[in-house]
Amino acid sequence: QVQLVESGGGLVQPGGSLRLSCAGPGRTFSRSAMGWFRQAPGKEREFVAAISWSGDNTYYADSGKGRFTISRDNTKNTAYLQMNSLKPEDTAVYYCAADLAGTLRYPPLIRPSSYDYWGQGTQVTVSS
C-alpha cells in the first residue's frame, strides 16, 4: 500500500496564499504522475491540477489557471500546489493522488478513477 501524505492546509484570508505538499515513497513517487483534487462539503471531488512524472507537463482546471502552480521535486519525493489569490470558493479538502502511468493523458487525468493512490486530504479554508 502506497501512502501519500498531504500537508500545508489551513485558514487563510481571501487573497492570501498557501502551499500544499504531498510526500510519497521514493520509487513509486518518482515514476507517477501526480494530481491534486479538492472536495467541498456536499460536492463531488473535482480536479485541480496534474503534473507528469518528469515535471515537464502540467495541466490545470480553469478554476486554478493563473492562480495555482503545481510542481514536484523527485529528489525529495514531494509534489507541491502553490495557491495564490485564494477565494472563499477554494475552500475544500485538498487531496493529492498518484497515477502509476506517469504521463498525463487527457481526459483521464481529470478523473479521480484514473489515479491509483490517494492521500488523506488537508483542509483549506478561505475566509475573512
GROMACS .gro file of N, CA and C in nm:
model
  384
    1GLN      N    1   0.084  -0.118   0.000
    1GLN     CA    2   0.000   0.000   0.000
    1GLN      C    3   0.088   0.124   0.000
    2VAL      N    4   0.065   0.211  -0.097
    2VAL     CA    5   0.141   0.335  -0.107
    2VAL      C    6   0.071   0.443  -0.026
    3GLN      N    7   0.146   0.509   0.058
    3GLN     CA    8   0.088   0.617   0.139
    3GLN      C    9   0.136   0.751   0.089
    4LEU      N   10   0.041   0.838   0.063
    4LEU     CA   11   0.071   0.977   0.029
    4LEU      C   12   0.026   1.063   0.147
    5VAL      N   13   0.107   1.160   0.182
    5VAL     CA   14   0.078   1.243   0.298
    5VAL      C   15   0.078   1.389   0.256
    6GLU      N   16  -0.039   1.452   0.268
    6GLU     CA   17  -0.050   1.595   0.237
    6GLU      C   18  -0.025   1.678   0.362
    7SER      N   19   0.020   1.799   0.340
    7SER     CA   20   0.036   1.896   0.448
    7SER      C   21   0.029   2.036   0.390
    8GLY      N   22   0.015   2.133   0.478
    8GLY     CA   23   0.018   2.272   0.434
    8GLY      C   24  -0.115   2.342   0.431
    9GLY      N   25  -0.223   2.270   0.459
    9GLY     CA   26  -0.354   2.335   0.461
    9GLY      C   27  -0.369   2.425   0.581
   10GLY      N   28  -0.479   2.498   0.583
   10GLY     CA   29  -0.505   2.587   0.696
   10GLY      C   30  -0.608   2.692   0.662
   11LEU      N   31  -0.617   2.790   0.750
   11LEU     CA   32  -0.711   2.902   0.734
   11LEU      C   33  -0.635   3.021   0.678
   12VAL      N   34  -0.688   3.080   0.572
   12VAL     CA   35  -0.623   3.194   0.509
   12VAL      C   36  -0.730   3.294   0.466
   13GLN      N   37  -0.696   3.420   0.467
   13GLN     CA   38  -0.789   3.523   0.425
   13GLN      C   39  -0.799   3.529   0.272
   14PRO      N   40  -0.910   3.575   0.220
   14PRO     CA   41  -0.920   3.592   0.074
   14PRO      C   42  -0.805   3.677   0.021
   15GLY      N   43  -0.749   3.632  -0.091
   15GLY     CA   44  -0.633   3.699  -0.149
   15GLY      C   45  -0.501   3.645  -0.100
   16GLY      N   46  -0.506   3.558   0.001
   16GLY     CA   47  -0.384   3.502   0.056
   16GLY      C   48  -0.332   3.383  -0.023
   17SER      N   49  -0.225   3.324   0.029
   17SER     CA   50  -0.159   3.213  -0.039
   17SER      C   51  -0.135   3.097   0.057
   18LEU      N   52  -0.129   2.979   0.001
   18LEU     CA   53  -0.090   2.859   0.073
   18LEU      C   54  -0.010   2.771  -0.023
   19ARG      N   55   0.081   2.693   0.033
   19ARG     CA   56   0.149   2.591  -0.046
   19ARG      C   57   0.123   2.457   0.017
   20LEU      N   58   0.060   2.369  -0.059
   20LEU     CA   59   0.035   2.233  -0.014
   20LEU      C   60   0.150   2.144  -0.060
   21SER      N   61   0.180   2.045   0.023
   21SER     CA   62   0.283   1.948  -0.010
   21SER      C   63   0.224   1.809  -0.005
   22CYS      N   64   0.281   1.720  -0.084
   22CYS     CA   65   0.238   1.581  -0.088
   22CYS      C   66   0.363   1.494  -0.097
   23ALA      N   67   0.387   1.416   0.006
   23ALA     CA   68   0.504   1.331   0.010
   23ALA      C   69   0.465   1.185  -0.013
   24GLY      N   70   0.549   1.115  -0.088
   24GLY     CA   71   0.522   0.975  -0.115
   24GLY      C   72   0.648   0.892  -0.113
   25PRO      N   73   0.635   0.760  -0.119
   25PRO     CA   74   0.753   0.672  -0.118
   25PRO      C   75   0.831   0.685  -0.247
   26GLY      N   76   0.963   0.671  -0.235
   26GLY     CA   77   1.056   0.708  -0.341
   26GLY      C   78   1.029   0.655  -0.480
   27ARG      N   79   1.044   0.523  -0.500
   27ARG     CA   80   1.040   0.470  -0.635
   27ARG      C   81   0.902   0.487  -0.698
   28THR      N   82   0.799   0.470  -0.619
   28THR     CA   83   0.664   0.486  -0.672
   28THR      C   84   0.637   0.631  -0.709
   29PHE      N   85   0.678   0.720  -0.622
   29PHE     CA   86   0.652   0.861  -0.646
   29PHE      C   87   0.720   0.909  -0.773
   30SER      N   88   0.847   0.878  -0.789
   30SER     CA   89   0.924   0.935  -0.900
   30SER      C   90   0.875   0.887  -1.036
   31ARG      N   91   0.802   0.777  -1.041
   31ARG     CA   92   0.751   0.726  -1.168
   31ARG      C   93   0.606   0.763  -1.194
   32SER      N   94   0.543   0.826  -1.097
   32SER     CA   95   0.399   0.853  -1.105
   32SER      C   96   0.369   0.995  -1.148
   33ALA      N   97   0.266   1.011  -1.228
   33ALA     CA   98   0.207   1.142  -1.244
   33ALA      C   99   0.133   1.175  -1.115
   34MET      N  100   0.131   1.300  -1.080
   34MET     CA  101   0.066   1.342  -0.956
   34MET      C  102  -0.047   1.439  -0.986
   35GLY      N  103  -0.154   1.422  -0.915
   35GLY     CA  104  -0.268   1.511  -0.932
   35GLY      C  105  -0.313   1.569  -0.799
   36TRP      N  106  -0.374   1.685  -0.806
   36TRP     CA  107  -0.440   1.746  -0.691
   36TRP      C  108  -0.589   1.757  -0.723
   37PHE      N  109  -0.669   1.718  -0.628
   37PHE     CA  110  -0.814   1.728  -0.636
   37PHE      C  111  -0.863   1.800  -0.511
   38ARG      N  112  -0.988   1.843  -0.515
   38ARG     CA  113  -1.047   1.902  -0.396
   38ARG      C  114  -1.194   1.862  -0.387
   39GLN      N  115  -1.243   1.865  -0.264
   39GLN     CA  116  -1.383   1.830  -0.241
   39GLN      C  117  -1.440   1.921  -0.134
   40ALA      N  118  -1.541   1.995  -0.173
   40ALA     CA  119  -1.612   2.082  -0.080
   40ALA      C  120  -1.732   2.006  -0.025
   41PRO      N  121  -1.783   2.046   0.091
   41PRO     CA  122  -1.899   1.976   0.150
   41PRO      C  123  -2.017   1.972   0.055
   42GLY      N  124  -2.072   1.853   0.037
   42GLY     CA  125  -2.189   1.837  -0.049
   42GLY      C  126  -2.161   1.835  -0.197
   43LYS      N  127  -2.032   1.841  -0.234
   43LYS     CA  128  -1.995   1.843  -0.375
   43LYS      C  129  -1.907   1.723  -0.409
   44GLU      N  130  -1.900   1.694  -0.539
   44GLU     CA  131  -1.814   1.586  -0.585
   44GLU      C  132  -1.668   1.630  -0.584
   45ARG      N  133  -1.580   1.531  -0.577
   45ARG     CA  134  -1.439   1.561  -0.585
   45ARG      C  135  -1.406   1.613  -0.726
   46GLU      N  136  -1.332   1.724  -0.730
   46GLU     CA  137  -1.303   1.784  -0.859
   46GLU      C  138  -1.154   1.801  -0.881
   47PHE      N  139  -1.115   1.791  -1.007
   47PHE     CA  140  -0.976   1.804  -1.046
   47PHE      C  141  -0.928   1.947  -1.029
   48VAL      N  142  -0.802   1.961  -0.986
   48VAL     CA  143  -0.742   2.093  -0.969
   48VAL      C  144  -0.621   2.109  -1.062
   49ALA      N  145  -0.528   2.014  -1.055
   49ALA     CA  146  -0.405   2.025  -1.135
   49ALA      C  147  -0.336   1.890  -1.139
   50ALA      N  148  -0.250   1.872  -1.240
   50ALA     CA  149  -0.173   1.748  -1.252
   50ALA      C  150  -0.037   1.777  -1.313
   51ILE      N  151   0.058   1.689  -1.283
   51ILE     CA  152   0.194   1.703  -1.335
   51ILE      C  153   0.247   1.566  -1.370
   52SER      N  154   0.318   1.557  -1.483
   52SER     CA  155   0.374   1.429  -1.525
   52SER      C  156   0.488   1.386  -1.435
   53TRP      N  157   0.533   1.264  -1.451
   53TRP     CA  158   0.637   1.211  -1.362
   53TRP      C  159   0.765   1.293  -1.370
   54SER      N  160   0.795   1.346  -1.488
   54SER     CA  161   0.919   1.422  -1.506
   54SER      C  162   0.904   1.569  -1.467
   55GLY      N  163   0.780   1.613  -1.456
   55GLY     CA  164   0.757   1.755  -1.430
   55GLY      C  165   0.750   1.839  -1.556
   56ASP      N  166   0.768   1.777  -1.671
   56ASP     CA  167   0.772   1.853  -1.796
   56ASP      C  168   0.634   1.899  -1.841
   57ASN      N  169   0.532   1.827  -1.799
   57ASN     CA  170   0.397   1.860  -1.844
   57ASN      C  171   0.306   1.883  -1.725
   58THR      N  172   0.225   1.985  -1.736
   58THR     CA  173   0.128   2.017  -1.632
   58THR      C  174  -0.007   2.046  -1.697
   59TYR      N  175  -0.110   2.035  -1.616
   59TYR     CA  176  -0.245   2.063  -1.665
   59TYR      C  177  -0.326   2.119  -1.548
   60TYR      N  178  -0.407   2.220  -1.577
   60TYR     CA  179  -0.484   2.287  -1.471
   60TYR      C  180  -0.632   2.294  -1.508
   61ALA      N  181  -0.714   2.283  -1.405
   61ALA     CA  182  -0.855   2.315  -1.422
   61ALA      C  183  -0.868   2.466  -1.441
   62ASP      N  184  -0.972   2.507  -1.510
   62ASP     CA  185  -0.992   2.651  -1.534
   62ASP      C  186  -0.999   2.730  -1.404
   63SER      N  187  -1.051   2.668  -1.300
   63SER     CA  188  -1.069   2.738  -1.172
   63SER      C  189  -0.936   2.784  -1.112
   64GLY      N  190  -0.827   2.716  -1.147
   64GLY     CA  191  -0.699   2.750  -1.086
   64GLY      C  192  -0.597   2.813  -1.179
   65LYS      N  193  -0.630   2.821  -1.307
   65LYS     CA  194  -0.535   2.877  -1.403
   65LYS      C  195  -0.499   3.020  -1.368
   66GLY      N  196  -0.369   3.047  -1.367
   66GLY     CA  197  -0.320   3.180  -1.333
   66GLY      C  198  -0.306   3.205  -1.185
   67ARG      N  199  -0.361   3.118  -1.102
   67ARG     CA  200  -0.352   3.133  -0.957
   67ARG      C  201  -0.276   3.020  -0.890
   68PHE      N  202  -0.291   2.898  -0.944
   68PHE     CA  203  -0.230   2.780  -0.884
   68PHE      C  204  -0.113   2.733  -0.970
   69THR      N  205  -0.011   2.680  -0.903
   69THR     CA  206   0.103   2.622  -0.973
   69THR      C  207   0.137   2.488  -0.911
   70ILE      N  208   0.140   2.385  -0.994
   70ILE     CA  209   0.179   2.252  -0.948
   70ILE      C  210   0.325   2.230  -0.984
   71SER      N  211   0.398   2.166  -0.896
   71SER     CA  212   0.538   2.136  -0.921
   71SER      C  213   0.575   2.010  -0.843
   72ARG      N  214   0.696   1.963  -0.866
   72ARG     CA  215   0.741   1.844  -0.794
   72ARG      C  216   0.892   1.847  -0.782
   73ASP      N  217   0.941   1.780  -0.679
   73ASP     CA  218   1.084   1.762  -0.659
   73ASP      C  219   1.104   1.613  -0.635
   74ASN      N  220   1.148   1.543  -0.737
   74ASN     CA  221   1.162   1.398  -0.725
   74ASN      C  222   1.278   1.359  -0.633
   75THR      N  223   1.369   1.451  -0.608
   75THR     CA  224   1.477   1.419  -0.514
   75THR      C  225   1.425   1.417  -0.370
   76LYS      N  226   1.312   1.485  -0.349
   76LYS     CA  227   1.250   1.487  -0.216
   76LYS      C  228   1.121   1.407  -0.212
   77ASN      N  229   1.087   1.344  -0.323
   77ASN     CA  230   0.964   1.264  -0.332
   77ASN      C  231   0.842   1.345  -0.289
   78THR      N  232   0.837   1.469  -0.333
   78THR     CA  233   0.732   1.560  -0.290
   78THR      C  234   0.675   1.638  -0.409
   79ALA      N  235   0.544   1.651  -0.410
   79ALA     CA  236   0.474   1.736  -0.505
   79ALA      C  237   0.415   1.854  -0.430
   80TYR      N  238   0.398   1.964  -0.501
   80TYR     CA  239   0.350   2.087  -0.437
   80TYR      C  240   0.235   2.146  -0.517
   81LEU      N  241   0.151   2.219  -0.445
   81LEU     CA  242   0.050   2.301  -0.510
   81LEU      C  243   0.057   2.439  -0.446
   82GLN      N  244   0.112   2.533  -0.518
   82GLN     CA  245   0.116   2.671  -0.472
   82GLN      C  246  -0.013   2.738  -0.512
   83MET      N  247  -0.084   2.792  -0.415
   83MET     CA  248  -0.213   2.855  -0.440
   83MET      C  249  -0.206   3.002  -0.399
   84ASN      N  250  -0.226   3.089  -0.496
   84ASN     CA  251  -0.224   3.233  -0.471
   84ASN      C  252  -0.362   3.292  -0.498
   85SER      N  253  -0.382   3.413  -0.452
   85SER     CA  254  -0.509   3.484  -0.474
   85SER      C  255  -0.628   3.396  -0.439
   86LEU      N  256  -0.621   3.337  -0.324
   86LEU     CA  257  -0.726   3.243  -0.285
   86LEU      C  258  -0.860   3.311  -0.264
   87LYS      N  259  -0.964   3.237  -0.297
   87LYS     CA  260  -1.102   3.287  -0.288
   87LYS      C  261  -1.181   3.198  -0.193
   88PRO      N  262  -1.289   3.249  -0.136
   88PRO     CA  263  -1.371   3.164  -0.050
   88PRO      C  264  -1.417   3.036  -0.119
   89GLU      N  265  -1.440   3.041  -0.248
   89GLU     CA  266  -1.486   2.921  -0.320
   89GLU      C  267  -1.376   2.817  -0.338
   90ASP      N  268  -1.254   2.849  -0.298
   90ASP     CA  269  -1.147   2.750  -0.298
   90ASP      C  270  -1.149   2.664  -0.171
   91THR      N  271  -1.236   2.698  -0.079
   91THR     CA  272  -1.246   2.621   0.045
   91THR      C  273  -1.287   2.478   0.016
   92ALA      N  274  -1.208   2.383   0.064
   92ALA     CA  275  -1.233   2.241   0.038
   92ALA      C  276  -1.126   2.159   0.109
   93VAL      N  277  -1.148   2.029   0.109
   93VAL     CA  278  -1.040   1.937   0.145
   93VAL      C  279  -0.964   1.906   0.017
   94TYR      N  280  -0.832   1.924   0.023
   94TYR     CA  281  -0.748   1.902  -0.093
   94TYR      C  282  -0.676   1.768  -0.080
   95TYR      N  283  -0.680   1.692  -0.188
   95TYR     CA  284  -0.620   1.559  -0.190
   95TYR      C  285  -0.513   1.552  -0.299
   96CYS      N  286  -0.405   1.483  -0.271
   96CYS     CA  287  -0.311   1.450  -0.377
   96CYS      C  288  -0.331   1.304  -0.415
   97ALA      N  289  -0.293   1.272  -0.538
   97ALA     CA  290  -0.313   1.137  -0.589
   97ALA      C  291  -0.201   1.102  -0.685
   98ALA      N  292  -0.170   0.974  -0.694
   98ALA     CA  293  -0.063   0.926  -0.780
   98ALA      C  294  -0.118   0.836  -0.888
   99ASP      N  295  -0.077   0.862  -1.011
   99ASP     CA  296  -0.113   0.779  -1.126
   99ASP      C  297   0.012   0.707  -1.174
  100LEU      N  298   0.017   0.576  -1.156
  100LEU     CA  299   0.135   0.499  -1.191
  100LEU      C  300   0.168   0.503  -1.340
  101ALA      N  301   0.073   0.547  -1.421
  101ALA     CA  302   0.101   0.555  -1.565
  101ALA      C  303   0.212   0.656  -1.595
  102GLY      N  304   0.225   0.758  -1.509
  102GLY     CA  305   0.337   0.850  -1.521
  102GLY      C  306   0.318   0.969  -1.613
  103THR      N  307   0.255   0.947  -1.727
  103THR     CA  308   0.235   1.056  -1.821
  103THR      C  309   0.095   1.114  -1.804
  104LEU      N  310   0.075   1.233  -1.858
  104LEU     CA  311  -0.056   1.296  -1.850
  104LEU      C  312  -0.135   1.262  -1.975
  105ARG      N  313  -0.253   1.209  -1.955
  105ARG     CA  314  -0.340   1.175  -2.066
  105ARG      C  315  -0.474   1.243  -2.041
  106TYR      N  316  -0.514   1.326  -2.138
  106TYR     CA  317  -0.643   1.392  -2.126
  106TYR      C  318  -0.745   1.317  -2.210
  107PRO      N  319  -0.867   1.288  -2.160
  107PRO     CA  320  -0.922   1.340  -2.035
  107PRO      C  321  -0.900   1.256  -1.910
  108PRO      N  322  -0.838   1.138  -1.916
  108PRO     CA  323  -0.828   1.060  -1.792
  108PRO      C  324  -0.767   1.134  -1.674
  109LEU      N  325  -0.676   1.227  -1.698
  109LEU     CA  326  -0.607   1.290  -1.587
  109LEU      C  327  -0.700   1.370  -1.497
  110ILE      N  328  -0.818   1.407  -1.545
  110ILE     CA  329  -0.909   1.485  -1.462
  110ILE      C  330  -1.008   1.395  -1.387
  111ARG      N  331  -1.000   1.267  -1.407
  111ARG     CA  332  -1.092   1.173  -1.343
  111ARG      C  333  -1.029   1.110  -1.219
  112PRO      N  334  -1.094   1.118  -1.104
  112PRO     CA  335  -1.039   1.053  -0.984
  112PRO      C  336  -1.012   0.905  -1.004
  113SER      N  337  -1.092   0.839  -1.085
  113SER     CA  338  -1.077   0.694  -1.104
  113SER      C  339  -0.948   0.658  -1.177
  114SER      N  340  -0.882   0.756  -1.240
  114SER     CA  341  -0.757   0.729  -1.311
  114SER      C  342  -0.637   0.716  -1.218
  115TYR      N  343  -0.653   0.754  -1.094
  115TYR     CA  344  -0.541   0.757  -1.000
  115TYR      C  345  -0.540   0.634  -0.911
  116ASP      N  346  -0.420   0.589  -0.881
  116ASP     CA  347  -0.404   0.462  -0.811
  116ASP      C  348  -0.397   0.478  -0.660
  117TYR      N  349  -0.341   0.587  -0.614
  117TYR     CA  350  -0.323   0.606  -0.469
  117TYR      C  351  -0.362   0.749  -0.432
  118TRP      N  352  -0.410   0.762  -0.308
  118TRP     CA  353  -0.459   0.889  -0.258
  118TRP      C  354  -0.404   0.918  -0.119
  119GLY      N  355  -0.392   1.046  -0.091
  119GLY     CA  356  -0.361   1.089   0.044
  119GLY      C  357  -0.487   1.105   0.125
  120GLN      N  358  -0.470   1.143   0.249
  120GLN     CA  359  -0.583   1.153   0.342
  120GLN      C  360  -0.653   1.288   0.333
  121GLY      N  361  -0.591   1.384   0.267
  121GLY     CA  362  -0.652   1.515   0.249
  121GLY      C  363  -0.605   1.616   0.351
  122THR      N  364  -0.607   1.743   0.311
  122THR     CA  365  -0.576   1.853   0.401
  122THR      C  366  -0.677   1.964   0.378
  123GLN      N  367  -0.728   2.019   0.488
  123GLN     CA  368  -0.834   2.120   0.480
  123GLN      C  369  -0.776   2.256   0.444
  124VAL      N  370  -0.837   2.321   0.347
  124VAL     CA  371  -0.807   2.460   0.313
  124VAL      C  372  -0.934   2.541   0.333
  125THR      N  373  -0.926   2.642   0.415
  125THR     CA  374  -1.040   2.729   0.441
  125THR      C  375  -1.001   2.873   0.409
  126VAL      N  376  -1.076   2.934   0.320
  126VAL     CA  377  -1.050   3.073   0.281
  126VAL      C  378  -1.166   3.157   0.335
  127SER      N  379  -1.136   3.238   0.433
  127SER     CA  380  -1.240   3.315   0.499
  127SER      C  381  -1.179   3.434   0.570
  128SER      N  382  -1.256   3.541   0.575
  128SER     CA  383  -1.212   3.658   0.650
  128SER      C  384  -1.267   3.654   0.792
   0.00000   0.00000   0.00000
